[in-house]
Every structure is written in C-alpha cells, then in structure tokens.
GROMACS .gro file of C-alpha atoms in nm:
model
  137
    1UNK     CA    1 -20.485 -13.412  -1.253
    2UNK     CA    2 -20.628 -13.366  -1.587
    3UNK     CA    3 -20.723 -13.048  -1.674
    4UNK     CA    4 -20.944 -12.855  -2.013
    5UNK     CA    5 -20.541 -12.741  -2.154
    6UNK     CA    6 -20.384 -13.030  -2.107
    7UNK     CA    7 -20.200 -13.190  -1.799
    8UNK     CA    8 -20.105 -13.523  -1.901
    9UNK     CA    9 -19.966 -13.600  -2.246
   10UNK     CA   10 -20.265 -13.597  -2.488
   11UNK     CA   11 -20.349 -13.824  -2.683
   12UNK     CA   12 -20.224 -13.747  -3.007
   13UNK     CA   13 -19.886 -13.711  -2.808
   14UNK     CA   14 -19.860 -14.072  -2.689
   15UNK     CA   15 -20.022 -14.209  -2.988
   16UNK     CA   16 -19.749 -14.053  -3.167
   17UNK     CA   17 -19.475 -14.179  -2.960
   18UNK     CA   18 -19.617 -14.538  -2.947
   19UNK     CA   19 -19.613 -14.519  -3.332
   20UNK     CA   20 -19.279 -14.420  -3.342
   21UNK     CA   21 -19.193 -14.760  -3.167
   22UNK     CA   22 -18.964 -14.988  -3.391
   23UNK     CA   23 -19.226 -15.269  -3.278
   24UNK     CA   24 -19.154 -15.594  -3.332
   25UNK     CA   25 -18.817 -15.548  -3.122
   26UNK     CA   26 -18.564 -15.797  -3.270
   27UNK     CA   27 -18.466 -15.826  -2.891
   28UNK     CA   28 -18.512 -15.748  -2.530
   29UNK     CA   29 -18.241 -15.527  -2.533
   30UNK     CA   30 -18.297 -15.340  -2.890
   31UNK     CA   31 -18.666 -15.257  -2.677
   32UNK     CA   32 -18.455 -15.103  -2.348
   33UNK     CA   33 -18.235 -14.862  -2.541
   34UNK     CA   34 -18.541 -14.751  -2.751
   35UNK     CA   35 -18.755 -14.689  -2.433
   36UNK     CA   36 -18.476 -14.609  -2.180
   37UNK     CA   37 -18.544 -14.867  -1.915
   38UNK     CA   38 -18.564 -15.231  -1.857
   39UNK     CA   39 -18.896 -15.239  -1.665
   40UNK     CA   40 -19.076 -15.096  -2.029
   41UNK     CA   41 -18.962 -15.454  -2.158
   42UNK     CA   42 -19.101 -15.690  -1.871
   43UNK     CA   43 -19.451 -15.657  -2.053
   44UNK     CA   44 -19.318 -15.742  -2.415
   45UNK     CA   45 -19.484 -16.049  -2.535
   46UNK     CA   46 -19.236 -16.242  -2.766
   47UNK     CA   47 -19.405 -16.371  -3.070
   48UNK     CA   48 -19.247 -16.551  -3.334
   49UNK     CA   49 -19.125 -16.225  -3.535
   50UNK     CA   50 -18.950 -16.036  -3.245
   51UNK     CA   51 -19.129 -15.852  -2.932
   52UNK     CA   52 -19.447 -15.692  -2.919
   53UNK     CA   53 -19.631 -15.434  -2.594
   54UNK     CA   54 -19.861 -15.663  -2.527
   55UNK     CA   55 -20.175 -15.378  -2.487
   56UNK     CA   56 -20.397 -15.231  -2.765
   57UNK     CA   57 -20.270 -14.903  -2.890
   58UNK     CA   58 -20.614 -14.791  -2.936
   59UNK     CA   59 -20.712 -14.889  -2.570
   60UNK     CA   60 -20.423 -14.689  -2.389
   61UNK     CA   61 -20.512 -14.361  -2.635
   62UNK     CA   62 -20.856 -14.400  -2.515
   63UNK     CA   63 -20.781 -14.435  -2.144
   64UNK     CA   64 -20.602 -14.119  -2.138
   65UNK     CA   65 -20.847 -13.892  -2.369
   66UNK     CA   66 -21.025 -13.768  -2.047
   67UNK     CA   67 -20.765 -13.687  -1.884
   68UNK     CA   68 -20.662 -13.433  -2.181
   69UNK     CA   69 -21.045 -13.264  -2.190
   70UNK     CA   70 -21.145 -13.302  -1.824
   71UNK     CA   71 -21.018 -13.091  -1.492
   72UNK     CA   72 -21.095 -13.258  -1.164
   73UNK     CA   73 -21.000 -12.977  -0.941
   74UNK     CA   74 -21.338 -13.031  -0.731
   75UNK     CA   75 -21.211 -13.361  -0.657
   76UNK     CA   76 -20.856 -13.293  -0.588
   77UNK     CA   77 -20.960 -13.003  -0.311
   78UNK     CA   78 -21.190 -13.322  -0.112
   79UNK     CA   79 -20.896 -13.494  -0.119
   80UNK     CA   80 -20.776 -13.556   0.279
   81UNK     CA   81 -20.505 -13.844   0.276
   82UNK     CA   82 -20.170 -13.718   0.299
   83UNK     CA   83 -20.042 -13.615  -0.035
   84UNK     CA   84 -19.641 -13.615  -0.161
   85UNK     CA   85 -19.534 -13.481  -0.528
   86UNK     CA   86 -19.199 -13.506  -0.645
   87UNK     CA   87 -19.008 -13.570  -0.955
   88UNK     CA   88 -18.833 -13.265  -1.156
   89UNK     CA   89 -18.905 -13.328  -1.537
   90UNK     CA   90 -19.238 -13.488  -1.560
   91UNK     CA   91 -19.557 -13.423  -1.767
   92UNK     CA   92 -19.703 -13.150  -1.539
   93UNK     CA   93 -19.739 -12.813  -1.726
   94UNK     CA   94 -19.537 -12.531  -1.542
   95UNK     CA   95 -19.879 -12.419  -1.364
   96UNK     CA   96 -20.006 -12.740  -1.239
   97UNK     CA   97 -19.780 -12.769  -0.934
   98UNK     CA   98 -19.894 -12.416  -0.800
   99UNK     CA   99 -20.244 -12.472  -0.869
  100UNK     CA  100 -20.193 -12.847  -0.681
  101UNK     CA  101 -20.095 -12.647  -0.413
  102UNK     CA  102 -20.379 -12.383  -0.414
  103UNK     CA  103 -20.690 -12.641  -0.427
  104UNK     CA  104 -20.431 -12.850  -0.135
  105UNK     CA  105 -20.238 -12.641   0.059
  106UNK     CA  106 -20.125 -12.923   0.284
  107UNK     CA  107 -19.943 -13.114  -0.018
  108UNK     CA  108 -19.605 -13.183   0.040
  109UNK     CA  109 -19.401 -13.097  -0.257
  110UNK     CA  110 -19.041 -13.253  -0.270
  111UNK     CA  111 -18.790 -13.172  -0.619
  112UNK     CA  112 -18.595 -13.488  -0.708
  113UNK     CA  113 -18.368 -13.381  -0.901
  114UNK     CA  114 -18.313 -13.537  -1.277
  115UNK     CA  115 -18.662 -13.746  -1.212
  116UNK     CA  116 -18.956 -13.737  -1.503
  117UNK     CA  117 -19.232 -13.904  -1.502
  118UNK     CA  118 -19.138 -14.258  -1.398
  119UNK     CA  119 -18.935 -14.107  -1.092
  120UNK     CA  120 -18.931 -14.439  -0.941
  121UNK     CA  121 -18.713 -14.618  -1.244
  122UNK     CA  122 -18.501 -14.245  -1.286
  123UNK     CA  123 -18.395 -14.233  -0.909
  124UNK     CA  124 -18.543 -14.536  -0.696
  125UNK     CA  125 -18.316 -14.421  -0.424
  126UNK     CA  126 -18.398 -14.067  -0.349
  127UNK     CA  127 -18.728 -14.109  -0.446
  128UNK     CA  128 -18.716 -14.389  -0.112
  129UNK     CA  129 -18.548 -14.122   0.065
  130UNK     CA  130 -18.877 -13.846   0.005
  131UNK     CA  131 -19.115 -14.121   0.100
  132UNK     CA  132 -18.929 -14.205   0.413
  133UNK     CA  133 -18.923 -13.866   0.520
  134UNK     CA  134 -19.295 -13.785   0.417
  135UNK     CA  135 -19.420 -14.110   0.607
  136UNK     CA  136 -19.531 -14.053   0.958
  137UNK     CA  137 -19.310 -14.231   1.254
   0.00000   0.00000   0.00000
C-alpha cells in the first residue's frame, strides 16, 4: 500500500540502487552475487559487451512514483478476498502492518522469519508452508 510518507522504496531509493548496478555484468554469475539471487539474472539480456536488465531505468522509477505520494487506504478497507502478509524484513515502514490491520481486521498476518521483500526467493519453503495453512480445505 502506498502511502503520502512513504511505504514502498521511493523513487530516488531504487533509482539509486539501480545506478549502483555494475551493469554490463561480465557474467551471469558476477550479476547473482551483486543482486543476491539467481532469479534477478533470468531477465538479463546478453549483448555483445556483457549483460544488461533488459527494462528502462526511467520506466521502473516512474512506475513506482505513485506509490511513494499516494495512500490507498479507501481501497484497501473494500478489499473482501482473503488476505495473507508475511515476510520479516521487507519494505513496509514499522506502522504499515498495524494500520493493514486496522483498515482489515480480518488479514491474516504470518512472520517468516529472515524473509524481505522477495520472501518467495529468501524462504520458498516456509513461505509454502503459510500459504498452505492460510488456504481453505
């Protein structure tokens, strides 16, 4: 949920940490130890002087400047589906979880432990484990 302070990473935040990107990567593997994770490199487009992200750096800064200026509480509280939130270290500021839980009282929050933000590359298996549990049947 973006909100007026700042959820998500703004903008200046990931533009600085794309810039700071070693890009081209001389190799597949130079590209997972800089960004932690072999699923960041699936995208890289190999060109003839090493490996490139293959999206527009001013595109993705763009996509996430609303997000960093506009709250969608209204929208979050008409929400109905069944809702799960997990992960331990991600982007949420330390008040976003509690005021999830005030505009959605019937969110189920789960803590997986060592997660960030791409809980699903950090710990696949527990993060399996939450969903089972939070599906119905």
């Amino acid at each position: 949920m973006g909100s007026k302070t700042g959820t998500d990473p703004a903008p200046w935040q990931i533009a600085t940490w794309l810039d700071s990107w070693p890009t081209p990567f001389a190799s597949l593997a130079e590209a997972e130890a800089f960004l932690g994770h072999e699923a960041w490199t699936r995208t890289l487009e190999q060109r003839e002087d090493g490996w490139h992200p293959p999206f527009d750096r001013t595109t993705i800064i763009a996509s996430v400047a609303e997000l960093a200026t506009t709250a969608y509480w209204e929208q979050w509280s008409r929400i109905t589906c069944p809702t799960l939130l997990q992960g331990e270290h991600g982007t949420m500021r330390p008040d976003e979880r509690p005021t999830m839980l005030a505009h959605r009282p019937d969110m189920v929050t789960v803590c997986i432990p060592g997660a960030a933000h791409d809980v699903h590359l950090d710990q696949p298996a527990r993060l399996h484990e939450a969903i089972a549990a939070f599906l119905p049947g």
